[in-house]
């Protein structure tokens, strides 16, 4: 058997040939690389899938966040409430605009930000709440939206890890003011380079996002506002249109692997190994399958010796990162984020994982406890 990977994209792409090659060749034949018809086609299909009136493609999930913050007018001295336990992009995008992250702690079992701690951190400078649907599980959106409404704040959902997940039957990324999606290759819906999108309900806001992503312009050489160059390119859009009809089945494949892990590790709970907990009323699409265990590093080492790769998402909460040290004054009481960083471990998971591979992983985990 070849070396096991955390994520094997080759299998997914082989299964989608020759369709992938065909659509890429068409973009090349038309030389419609930037803002070609493939982009609008994907945006319409994705809007339809999500059930939102507007989808705006852009260059990456990171850019989607930046564009969302720019469209909401977030800038110098503004405060944005978010989680410290996330990929760096969530916070990077707001800091680049001069805004300050105000961190709230996470729930120890779901790793998502604790909605019940948000309100205490709201000040007159607060401009937005940014939940991250970490590892593929939507945050507590009922509570977050209720708080946002009470205080008249927009909610930007970082949905980079949760494309296709649902909350109360609705798609993650469509519940707040703007949903930001990433099509980084290893995400639930991945392209073959960088790509991202914004899901927007409000037409004016959608128009602002579209303009910002294209140099603040909707008419050539007329620039209404300061924007950036962040367009979803046609090849990525064409690839995404091929993959989108398979997204739910990809996510079911991830859920199948997660269920097998869950079953295999049930008796290890008493030994201190915690499975990912799924809160009620939502679906988890397992961008990561992340265990929690006090001796995480020893377990990772053991798995490595057994040929099973694993990864830590994330070893350092953002308030402890050198880049954001200047914002650490707002970092009080983030103890759950800090201990999660010491204890989480993600196992291999991807839709095409075979039962034999799942067995190899579960046997390696169980042998650690034997
Ligand atoms: C991947 C990711 C991003 C950034 O997406 P890119 O497309 O890689 O720029 C943002 N937030 C989270 C939580 C992510 O996992």
mmCIF file of C-alpha atoms and ligand atoms in Angstrom:
data_model
loop_
_atom_site.group_PDB
_atom_site.id
_atom_site.type_symbol
_atom_site.label_atom_id
_atom_site.label_comp_id
_atom_site.label_asym_id
_atom_site.label_seq_id
_atom_site.Cartn_x
_atom_site.Cartn_y
_atom_site.Cartn_z
ATOM 1 C CA UNK A 1 0.000 0.000 0.000
ATOM 2 C CA UNK A 2 1.315 3.451 -0.831
ATOM 3 C CA UNK A 3 2.052 5.867 1.984
ATOM 4 C CA UNK A 4 -1.096 7.129 3.642
ATOM 5 C CA UNK A 5 -1.865 10.813 3.357
ATOM 6 C CA UNK A 6 -3.945 13.151 5.497
ATOM 7 C CA UNK A 7 -5.798 14.108 2.327
ATOM 8 C CA UNK A 8 -5.456 12.412 -1.061
ATOM 9 C CA UNK A 9 -6.725 14.723 -3.792
ATOM 10 C CA UNK A 10 -5.422 12.601 -6.659
ATOM 11 C CA UNK A 11 -8.200 10.059 -6.219
ATOM 12 C CA UNK A 12 -10.924 12.678 -6.351
ATOM 13 C CA UNK A 13 -9.517 14.209 -9.496
ATOM 14 C CA UNK A 14 -9.037 10.849 -11.238
ATOM 15 C CA UNK A 15 -12.674 10.016 -10.543
ATOM 16 C CA UNK A 16 -13.802 13.281 -12.155
ATOM 17 C CA UNK A 17 -11.899 12.792 -15.391
ATOM 18 C CA UNK A 18 -12.438 13.331 -18.257
ATOM 19 C CA UNK A 19 -14.878 16.090 -17.206
ATOM 20 C CA UNK A 20 -12.205 18.161 -15.447
ATOM 21 C CA UNK A 21 -9.822 18.087 -18.402
ATOM 22 C CA UNK A 22 -12.612 18.974 -20.781
ATOM 23 C CA UNK A 23 -13.752 22.099 -18.937
ATOM 24 C CA UNK A 24 -10.193 23.313 -18.450
ATOM 25 C CA UNK A 25 -9.480 22.854 -22.166
ATOM 26 C CA UNK A 26 -12.588 24.850 -22.976
ATOM 27 C CA UNK A 27 -11.393 27.817 -20.919
ATOM 28 C CA UNK A 28 -8.024 27.641 -22.650
ATOM 29 C CA UNK A 29 -9.630 27.349 -26.087
ATOM 30 C CA UNK A 30 -11.783 30.427 -25.387
ATOM 31 C CA UNK A 31 -8.935 32.256 -23.609
ATOM 32 C CA UNK A 32 -11.647 33.489 -21.234
ATOM 33 C CA UNK A 33 -9.389 33.323 -18.203
ATOM 34 C CA UNK A 34 -10.599 36.316 -16.211
ATOM 35 C CA UNK A 35 -14.321 36.904 -15.670
ATOM 36 C CA UNK A 36 -15.257 34.434 -18.380
ATOM 37 C CA UNK A 37 -18.665 32.757 -18.571
ATOM 38 C CA UNK A 38 -17.515 29.885 -16.335
ATOM 39 C CA UNK A 39 -17.379 32.262 -13.362
ATOM 40 C CA UNK A 40 -20.975 33.467 -13.605
ATOM 41 C CA UNK A 41 -22.138 29.901 -14.203
ATOM 42 C CA UNK A 42 -20.462 28.683 -11.027
ATOM 43 C CA UNK A 43 -21.652 31.653 -8.975
ATOM 44 C CA UNK A 44 -25.248 30.953 -10.045
ATOM 45 C CA UNK A 45 -24.943 27.228 -9.320
ATOM 46 C CA UNK A 46 -23.391 27.839 -5.907
ATOM 47 C CA UNK A 47 -26.025 30.466 -5.018
ATOM 48 C CA UNK A 48 -28.669 27.929 -5.959
ATOM 49 C CA UNK A 49 -27.007 25.222 -3.857
ATOM 50 C CA UNK A 50 -26.739 27.510 -0.836
ATOM 51 C CA UNK A 51 -30.147 29.078 -1.264
ATOM 52 C CA UNK A 52 -28.887 32.688 -1.299
ATOM 53 C CA UNK A 53 -29.612 35.381 -3.880
ATOM 54 C CA UNK A 54 -25.976 36.404 -4.410
ATOM 55 C CA UNK A 55 -22.636 34.650 -4.650
ATOM 56 C CA UNK A 56 -19.512 36.625 -5.510
ATOM 57 C CA UNK A 57 -16.442 34.631 -6.497
ATOM 58 C CA UNK A 58 -13.037 35.842 -5.366
ATOM 59 C CA UNK A 59 -9.406 34.809 -5.214
ATOM 60 C CA UNK A 60 -9.340 32.891 -1.924
ATOM 61 C CA UNK A 61 -11.079 32.373 1.380
ATOM 62 C CA UNK A 62 -8.696 34.870 2.938
ATOM 63 C CA UNK A 63 -9.685 37.462 0.360
ATOM 64 C CA UNK A 64 -13.367 36.674 0.927
ATOM 65 C CA UNK A 65 -12.929 37.690 4.566
ATOM 66 C CA UNK A 66 -11.051 40.864 3.634
ATOM 67 C CA UNK A 67 -13.653 41.794 1.019
ATOM 68 C CA UNK A 68 -16.469 41.181 3.519
ATOM 69 C CA UNK A 69 -14.810 43.411 6.120
ATOM 70 C CA UNK A 70 -14.157 46.124 3.507
ATOM 71 C CA UNK A 71 -17.757 45.976 2.257
ATOM 72 C CA UNK A 72 -18.949 46.431 5.854
ATOM 73 C CA UNK A 73 -16.661 49.435 6.231
ATOM 74 C CA UNK A 74 -14.534 47.859 8.948
ATOM 75 C CA UNK A 75 -11.253 49.692 9.449
ATOM 76 C CA UNK A 76 -9.006 51.679 11.726
ATOM 77 C CA UNK A 77 -9.668 51.214 15.420
ATOM 78 C CA UNK A 78 -12.742 49.068 14.945
ATOM 79 C CA UNK A 79 -13.202 45.962 17.044
ATOM 80 C CA UNK A 80 -14.269 42.591 15.719
ATOM 81 C CA UNK A 81 -15.310 39.774 18.023
ATOM 82 C CA UNK A 82 -13.989 36.373 17.011
ATOM 83 C CA UNK A 83 -12.278 33.185 18.157
ATOM 84 C CA UNK A 84 -8.535 32.804 18.775
ATOM 85 C CA UNK A 85 -8.747 29.123 17.810
ATOM 86 C CA UNK A 86 -8.844 29.303 14.028
ATOM 87 C CA UNK A 87 -6.655 29.471 10.966
ATOM 88 C CA UNK A 88 -4.707 32.723 10.861
ATOM 89 C CA UNK A 89 -6.645 34.147 7.909
ATOM 90 C CA UNK A 90 -9.727 34.972 9.987
ATOM 91 C CA UNK A 91 -7.802 37.527 12.038
ATOM 92 C CA UNK A 92 -5.176 38.496 9.468
ATOM 93 C CA UNK A 93 -7.809 39.959 7.174
ATOM 94 C CA UNK A 94 -9.239 42.287 9.852
ATOM 95 C CA UNK A 95 -5.849 43.348 11.212
ATOM 96 C CA UNK A 96 -4.703 44.307 7.709
ATOM 97 C CA UNK A 97 -7.591 46.775 7.633
ATOM 98 C CA UNK A 98 -6.579 48.300 10.967
ATOM 99 C CA UNK A 99 -9.277 46.572 12.989
ATOM 100 C CA UNK A 100 -8.606 44.859 16.292
ATOM 101 C CA UNK A 101 -9.647 41.288 17.035
ATOM 102 C CA UNK A 102 -11.390 40.875 20.369
ATOM 103 C CA UNK A 103 -11.197 37.236 21.281
ATOM 104 C CA UNK A 104 -13.751 35.162 23.140
ATOM 105 C CA UNK A 105 -12.993 31.674 24.378
ATOM 106 C CA UNK A 106 -14.148 28.434 22.785
ATOM 107 C CA UNK A 107 -16.294 25.530 23.876
ATOM 108 C CA UNK A 108 -14.123 22.629 25.063
ATOM 109 C CA UNK A 109 -16.087 19.997 23.128
ATOM 110 C CA UNK A 110 -16.988 21.623 19.808
ATOM 111 C CA UNK A 111 -13.998 24.031 19.646
ATOM 112 C CA UNK A 112 -16.325 26.757 18.340
ATOM 113 C CA UNK A 113 -16.502 30.170 19.944
ATOM 114 C CA UNK A 114 -18.732 30.470 23.008
ATOM 115 C CA UNK A 115 -21.711 32.567 22.144
ATOM 116 C CA UNK A 116 -22.465 33.176 25.825
ATOM 117 C CA UNK A 117 -19.208 35.116 26.180
ATOM 118 C CA UNK A 118 -19.742 37.478 23.265
ATOM 119 C CA UNK A 119 -21.986 40.064 24.839
ATOM 120 C CA UNK A 120 -19.535 40.914 27.639
ATOM 121 C CA UNK A 121 -16.952 41.900 25.002
ATOM 122 C CA UNK A 122 -19.150 44.248 22.993
ATOM 123 C CA UNK A 123 -18.108 47.908 23.222
ATOM 124 C CA UNK A 124 -19.108 51.049 21.308
ATOM 125 C CA UNK A 125 -16.236 50.221 18.893
ATOM 126 C CA UNK A 126 -17.496 46.733 18.048
ATOM 127 C CA UNK A 127 -18.281 46.510 14.344
ATOM 128 C CA UNK A 128 -18.896 42.803 13.685
ATOM 129 C CA UNK A 129 -19.040 39.285 15.077
ATOM 130 C CA UNK A 130 -17.072 36.653 13.165
ATOM 131 C CA UNK A 131 -17.860 33.042 14.047
ATOM 132 C CA UNK A 132 -15.708 30.346 12.452
ATOM 133 C CA UNK A 133 -17.422 27.035 11.712
ATOM 134 C CA UNK A 134 -14.383 25.129 12.866
ATOM 135 C CA UNK A 135 -13.456 21.717 11.440
ATOM 136 C CA UNK A 136 -16.777 21.604 9.556
ATOM 137 C CA UNK A 137 -19.283 22.173 12.360
ATOM 138 C CA UNK A 138 -21.405 25.336 12.421
ATOM 139 C CA UNK A 139 -21.022 27.559 15.466
ATOM 140 C CA UNK A 140 -24.010 28.362 17.693
ATOM 141 C CA UNK A 141 -25.675 30.615 15.143
ATOM 142 C CA UNK A 142 -29.069 31.020 16.873
ATOM 143 C CA UNK A 143 -27.401 32.595 19.877
ATOM 144 C CA UNK A 144 -24.865 34.587 17.838
ATOM 145 C CA UNK A 145 -27.542 36.027 15.536
ATOM 146 C CA UNK A 146 -29.732 36.949 18.495
ATOM 147 C CA UNK A 147 -26.855 38.877 20.109
ATOM 148 C CA UNK A 148 -25.962 40.511 16.790
ATOM 149 C CA UNK A 149 -29.531 41.631 16.305
ATOM 150 C CA UNK A 150 -29.774 43.057 19.832
ATOM 151 C CA UNK A 151 -26.677 45.163 19.187
ATOM 152 C CA UNK A 152 -27.215 45.905 15.503
ATOM 153 C CA UNK A 153 -23.997 44.154 14.470
ATOM 154 C CA UNK A 154 -23.305 42.316 11.213
ATOM 155 C CA UNK A 155 -22.196 38.688 11.361
ATOM 156 C CA UNK A 156 -19.503 37.440 8.986
ATOM 157 C CA UNK A 157 -19.367 33.645 8.924
ATOM 158 C CA UNK A 158 -15.956 32.133 8.243
ATOM 159 C CA UNK A 159 -17.295 29.076 6.439
ATOM 160 C CA UNK A 160 -13.935 28.052 4.948
ATOM 161 C CA UNK A 161 -14.072 24.679 6.695
ATOM 162 C CA UNK A 162 -17.792 24.034 6.524
ATOM 163 C CA UNK A 163 -19.000 24.175 2.926
ATOM 164 C CA UNK A 164 -22.179 22.089 2.815
ATOM 165 C CA UNK A 165 -22.715 21.922 6.593
ATOM 166 C CA UNK A 166 -26.145 22.890 7.878
ATOM 167 C CA UNK A 167 -27.546 24.636 10.925
ATOM 168 C CA UNK A 168 -31.247 24.178 11.567
ATOM 169 C CA UNK A 169 -31.527 22.835 8.031
ATOM 170 C CA UNK A 170 -29.963 25.946 6.481
ATOM 171 C CA UNK A 171 -26.559 26.110 4.854
ATOM 172 C CA UNK A 172 -23.662 27.363 6.935
ATOM 173 C CA UNK A 173 -22.516 30.666 5.477
ATOM 174 C CA UNK A 174 -26.050 31.798 4.666
ATOM 175 C CA UNK A 175 -27.263 32.581 8.178
ATOM 176 C CA UNK A 176 -25.357 35.776 8.888
ATOM 177 C CA UNK A 177 -24.782 38.963 6.915
ATOM 178 C CA UNK A 178 -22.003 37.569 4.709
ATOM 179 C CA UNK A 179 -20.657 34.030 4.430
ATOM 180 C CA UNK A 180 -17.036 33.539 3.393
ATOM 181 C CA UNK A 181 -16.018 30.342 1.616
ATOM 182 C CA UNK A 182 -12.636 28.877 0.658
ATOM 183 C CA UNK A 183 -12.020 26.583 -2.291
ATOM 184 C CA UNK A 184 -8.447 25.784 -1.280
ATOM 185 C CA UNK A 185 -7.855 22.312 -2.785
ATOM 186 C CA UNK A 186 -8.126 20.349 0.460
ATOM 187 C CA UNK A 187 -11.335 22.031 1.646
ATOM 188 C CA UNK A 188 -14.717 20.283 1.372
ATOM 189 C CA UNK A 189 -15.263 21.880 -2.043
ATOM 190 C CA UNK A 190 -11.813 22.484 -3.465
ATOM 191 C CA UNK A 191 -10.540 23.859 -6.760
ATOM 192 C CA UNK A 192 -7.101 23.276 -8.289
ATOM 193 C CA UNK A 193 -5.444 26.399 -6.956
ATOM 194 C CA UNK A 194 -6.714 29.232 -4.795
ATOM 195 C CA UNK A 195 -10.340 30.310 -4.895
ATOM 196 C CA UNK A 196 -13.066 31.667 -2.658
ATOM 197 C CA UNK A 197 -16.541 33.145 -2.586
ATOM 198 C CA UNK A 198 -18.913 35.319 -0.602
ATOM 199 C CA UNK A 199 -22.569 34.451 -0.048
ATOM 200 C CA UNK A 200 -24.643 37.570 0.448
ATOM 201 C CA UNK A 201 -28.339 38.145 0.957
ATOM 202 C CA UNK A 202 -28.437 41.927 0.571
ATOM 203 C CA UNK A 203 -28.160 43.147 -3.029
ATOM 204 C CA UNK A 204 -26.329 46.365 -2.157
ATOM 205 C CA UNK A 205 -23.777 44.529 -0.066
ATOM 206 C CA UNK A 206 -23.297 41.930 -2.789
ATOM 207 C CA UNK A 207 -22.661 44.709 -5.279
ATOM 208 C CA UNK A 208 -20.103 46.255 -2.933
ATOM 209 C CA UNK A 209 -18.321 42.896 -2.569
ATOM 210 C CA UNK A 210 -18.234 42.411 -6.317
ATOM 211 C CA UNK A 211 -16.825 45.878 -6.866
ATOM 212 C CA UNK A 212 -14.196 45.532 -4.146
ATOM 213 C CA UNK A 213 -13.017 42.216 -5.609
ATOM 214 C CA UNK A 214 -12.492 43.959 -8.947
ATOM 215 C CA UNK A 215 -10.587 47.170 -8.168
ATOM 216 C CA UNK A 216 -13.655 48.943 -6.822
ATOM 217 C CA UNK A 217 -15.068 49.015 -10.291
ATOM 218 C CA UNK A 218 -18.058 47.706 -12.184
ATOM 219 C CA UNK A 219 -17.481 49.767 -15.310
ATOM 220 C CA UNK A 220 -14.052 49.513 -16.909
ATOM 221 C CA UNK A 221 -11.659 52.269 -15.763
ATOM 222 C CA UNK A 222 -14.285 53.833 -13.522
ATOM 223 C CA UNK A 223 -13.411 53.224 -9.865
ATOM 224 C CA UNK A 224 -16.120 54.007 -7.380
ATOM 225 C CA UNK A 225 -14.262 52.807 -4.327
ATOM 226 C CA UNK A 226 -10.896 51.440 -3.318
ATOM 227 C CA UNK A 227 -10.803 47.757 -4.103
ATOM 228 C CA UNK A 228 -8.384 44.907 -4.644
ATOM 229 C CA UNK A 229 -7.647 42.412 -7.392
ATOM 230 C CA UNK A 230 -9.284 39.234 -6.200
ATOM 231 C CA UNK A 231 -11.329 37.468 -8.828
ATOM 232 C CA UNK A 232 -12.204 33.802 -9.040
ATOM 233 C CA UNK A 233 -10.481 32.761 -12.254
ATOM 234 C CA UNK A 234 -12.338 30.892 -14.978
ATOM 235 C CA UNK A 235 -10.389 27.642 -14.736
ATOM 236 C CA UNK A 236 -11.102 27.414 -11.006
ATOM 237 C CA UNK A 237 -14.770 28.260 -11.570
ATOM 238 C CA UNK A 238 -15.059 25.594 -14.279
ATOM 239 C CA UNK A 239 -13.476 22.971 -12.019
ATOM 240 C CA UNK A 240 -15.792 23.992 -9.162
ATOM 241 C CA UNK A 241 -18.840 23.589 -11.397
ATOM 242 C CA UNK A 242 -17.761 20.012 -12.104
ATOM 243 C CA UNK A 243 -17.260 19.298 -8.403
ATOM 244 C CA UNK A 244 -20.255 21.107 -6.885
ATOM 245 C CA UNK A 245 -22.829 18.423 -7.820
ATOM 246 C CA UNK A 246 -20.670 15.966 -5.854
ATOM 247 C CA UNK A 247 -20.257 18.131 -2.743
ATOM 248 C CA UNK A 248 -22.984 16.459 -0.694
ATOM 249 C CA UNK A 249 -21.664 13.032 -1.606
ATOM 250 C CA UNK A 250 -18.096 14.136 -0.721
ATOM 251 C CA UNK A 251 -19.387 15.291 2.660
ATOM 252 C CA UNK A 252 -21.265 12.012 3.173
ATOM 253 C CA UNK A 253 -17.963 10.251 2.466
ATOM 254 C CA UNK A 254 -16.308 12.310 5.209
ATOM 255 C CA UNK A 255 -19.196 11.532 7.565
ATOM 256 C CA UNK A 256 -18.814 7.805 6.809
ATOM 257 C CA UNK A 257 -15.151 7.932 7.861
ATOM 258 C CA UNK A 258 -16.038 9.973 10.972
ATOM 259 C CA UNK A 259 -18.715 7.451 11.975
ATOM 260 C CA UNK A 260 -16.219 4.603 11.629
ATOM 261 C CA UNK A 261 -13.717 6.463 13.818
ATOM 262 C CA UNK A 262 -16.432 7.250 16.337
ATOM 263 C CA UNK A 263 -17.399 3.603 16.563
ATOM 264 C CA UNK A 264 -13.816 2.348 16.799
ATOM 265 C CA UNK A 265 -12.877 4.804 19.550
ATOM 266 C CA UNK A 266 -16.015 4.468 21.695
ATOM 267 C CA UNK A 267 -14.326 2.376 24.344
ATOM 268 C CA UNK A 268 -11.352 4.750 24.490
ATOM 269 C CA UNK A 269 -13.448 7.602 25.869
ATOM 270 C CA UNK A 270 -12.953 6.141 29.329
ATOM 271 C CA UNK A 271 -9.203 6.396 28.693
ATOM 272 C CA UNK A 272 -9.418 10.124 28.063
ATOM 273 C CA UNK A 273 -9.717 10.196 24.268
ATOM 274 C CA UNK A 274 -12.483 12.593 23.190
ATOM 275 C CA UNK A 275 -14.195 12.335 19.816
ATOM 276 C CA UNK A 276 -15.451 15.479 18.108
ATOM 277 C CA UNK A 277 -18.800 16.394 19.660
ATOM 278 C CA UNK A 278 -21.607 17.449 17.351
ATOM 279 C CA UNK A 279 -24.023 19.905 18.926
ATOM 280 C CA UNK A 280 -27.725 19.469 18.256
ATOM 281 C CA UNK A 281 -29.496 20.900 15.225
ATOM 282 C CA UNK A 282 -26.498 20.949 12.923
ATOM 283 C CA UNK A 283 -24.496 18.734 10.603
ATOM 284 C CA UNK A 284 -20.731 18.347 10.757
ATOM 285 C CA UNK A 285 -18.924 17.953 7.421
ATOM 286 C CA UNK A 286 -15.554 17.007 8.906
ATOM 287 C CA UNK A 287 -13.123 19.220 7.068
ATOM 288 C CA UNK A 288 -11.049 17.828 9.933
ATOM 289 C CA UNK A 289 -11.679 14.893 12.223
ATOM 290 C CA UNK A 290 -10.093 16.203 15.381
ATOM 291 C CA UNK A 291 -9.616 14.221 18.552
ATOM 292 C CA UNK A 292 -8.752 15.627 21.927
ATOM 293 C CA UNK A 293 -6.299 13.861 24.199
ATOM 294 C CA UNK A 294 -4.062 15.106 27.010
ATOM 295 C CA UNK A 295 -0.964 13.243 25.738
ATOM 296 C CA UNK A 296 -1.543 14.363 22.158
ATOM 297 C CA UNK A 297 2.142 14.505 21.181
ATOM 298 C CA UNK A 298 2.796 10.936 22.347
ATOM 299 C CA UNK A 299 -0.229 9.719 20.386
ATOM 300 C CA UNK A 300 0.915 11.585 17.263
ATOM 301 C CA UNK A 301 4.371 10.060 17.547
ATOM 302 C CA UNK A 302 2.917 6.586 17.928
ATOM 303 C CA UNK A 303 0.705 7.082 14.865
ATOM 304 C CA UNK A 304 3.676 8.336 12.852
ATOM 305 C CA UNK A 305 5.624 5.179 13.650
ATOM 306 C CA UNK A 306 2.635 3.149 12.442
ATOM 307 C CA UNK A 307 2.648 5.057 9.133
ATOM 308 C CA UNK A 308 -0.423 7.121 9.996
ATOM 309 C CA UNK A 309 -0.041 10.870 9.433
ATOM 310 C CA UNK A 310 -1.755 13.302 11.766
ATOM 311 C CA UNK A 311 -1.789 17.050 12.161
ATOM 312 C CA UNK A 312 -2.466 19.720 14.775
ATOM 313 C CA UNK A 313 -5.104 22.345 13.951
ATOM 314 C CA UNK A 314 -3.876 24.564 15.579
ATOM 315 C CA UNK A 315 -0.832 24.382 17.843
ATOM 316 C CA UNK A 316 -0.903 28.064 18.855
ATOM 317 C CA UNK A 317 -4.013 30.152 19.462
ATOM 318 C CA UNK A 318 -3.840 33.442 17.593
ATOM 319 C CA UNK A 319 -3.493 35.657 20.673
ATOM 320 C CA UNK A 320 -0.200 33.855 21.300
ATOM 321 C CA UNK A 321 1.161 34.342 17.776
ATOM 322 C CA UNK A 322 3.971 36.905 17.420
ATOM 323 C CA UNK A 323 2.137 38.618 14.563
ATOM 324 C CA UNK A 324 -0.808 39.418 16.825
ATOM 325 C CA UNK A 325 1.054 40.099 20.055
ATOM 326 C CA UNK A 326 0.053 43.748 19.790
ATOM 327 C CA UNK A 327 -3.544 42.629 20.208
ATOM 328 C CA UNK A 328 -2.890 40.377 23.173
ATOM 329 C CA UNK A 329 -4.271 42.943 25.603
ATOM 330 C CA UNK A 330 -7.727 41.752 24.660
ATOM 331 C CA UNK A 331 -6.716 38.151 25.310
ATOM 332 C CA UNK A 332 -8.075 37.390 28.737
ATOM 333 C CA UNK A 333 -9.631 34.165 29.907
ATOM 334 C CA UNK A 334 -8.893 32.181 26.764
ATOM 335 C CA UNK A 335 -8.019 29.079 28.728
ATOM 336 C CA UNK A 336 -10.058 26.600 26.678
ATOM 337 C CA UNK A 337 -8.436 27.782 23.445
ATOM 338 C CA UNK A 338 -5.040 27.404 25.076
ATOM 339 C CA UNK A 339 -5.638 23.892 26.335
ATOM 340 C CA UNK A 340 -7.285 22.814 23.076
ATOM 341 C CA UNK A 341 -4.130 23.916 21.248
ATOM 342 C CA UNK A 342 -2.160 21.531 23.474
ATOM 343 C CA UNK A 343 -4.539 18.608 23.082
ATOM 344 C CA UNK A 344 -6.094 18.460 19.599
ATOM 345 C CA UNK A 345 -5.020 15.990 16.938
ATOM 346 C CA UNK A 346 -6.528 15.611 13.463
ATOM 347 C CA UNK A 347 -6.613 12.218 11.748
ATOM 348 C CA UNK A 348 -6.606 11.509 8.010
ATOM 349 C CA UNK A 349 -10.030 12.144 6.487
ATOM 350 C CA UNK A 350 -11.198 12.541 2.918
ATOM 351 C CA UNK A 351 -14.237 11.266 1.019
ATOM 352 C CA UNK A 352 -12.398 8.609 -0.974
ATOM 353 C CA UNK A 353 -10.693 6.986 2.026
ATOM 354 C CA UNK A 354 -11.041 3.208 1.818
ATOM 355 C CA UNK A 355 -12.282 0.988 4.627
ATOM 356 C CA UNK A 356 -8.806 -0.586 4.730
ATOM 357 C CA UNK A 357 -7.242 2.820 5.308
ATOM 358 C CA UNK A 358 -9.760 3.652 8.014
ATOM 359 C CA UNK A 359 -8.934 0.308 9.643
ATOM 360 C CA UNK A 360 -5.221 1.117 9.541
ATOM 361 C CA UNK A 361 -5.879 4.405 11.345
ATOM 362 C CA UNK A 362 -8.195 2.951 13.973
ATOM 363 C CA UNK A 363 -5.853 0.009 14.643
ATOM 364 C CA UNK A 364 -2.948 2.427 15.129
ATOM 365 C CA UNK A 365 -4.947 4.576 17.573
ATOM 366 C CA UNK A 366 -6.184 1.541 19.511
ATOM 367 C CA UNK A 367 -2.696 0.025 19.709
ATOM 368 C CA UNK A 368 -1.503 3.199 21.473
ATOM 369 C CA UNK A 369 -3.967 2.460 24.275
ATOM 370 C CA UNK A 370 -3.357 -1.318 24.285
HETATM 371 C C1 LIG B 1 -8.653 27.777 4.830
HETATM 372 C C2 LIG B 1 -9.196 28.789 5.750
HETATM 373 C C3 LIG B 1 -9.233 30.154 5.432
HETATM 374 C C4 LIG B 1 -8.558 30.743 4.247
HETATM 375 O O1 LIG B 1 -8.878 30.193 3.029
HETATM 376 P P1 LIG B 1 -7.871 30.303 1.796
HETATM 377 O O2 LIG B 1 -8.729 29.968 0.638
HETATM 378 O O3 LIG B 1 -6.779 29.310 2.033
HETATM 379 O O4 LIG B 1 -7.364 31.690 1.748
HETATM 380 C C5 LIG B 1 -9.853 31.016 6.315
HETATM 381 N N1 LIG B 1 -10.384 30.581 7.458
HETATM 382 C C6 LIG B 1 -10.344 29.289 7.815
HETATM 383 C C7 LIG B 1 -10.971 28.875 9.098
HETATM 384 C C8 LIG B 1 -9.732 28.344 6.986
HETATM 385 O O5 LIG B 1 -9.686 27.068 7.350
#
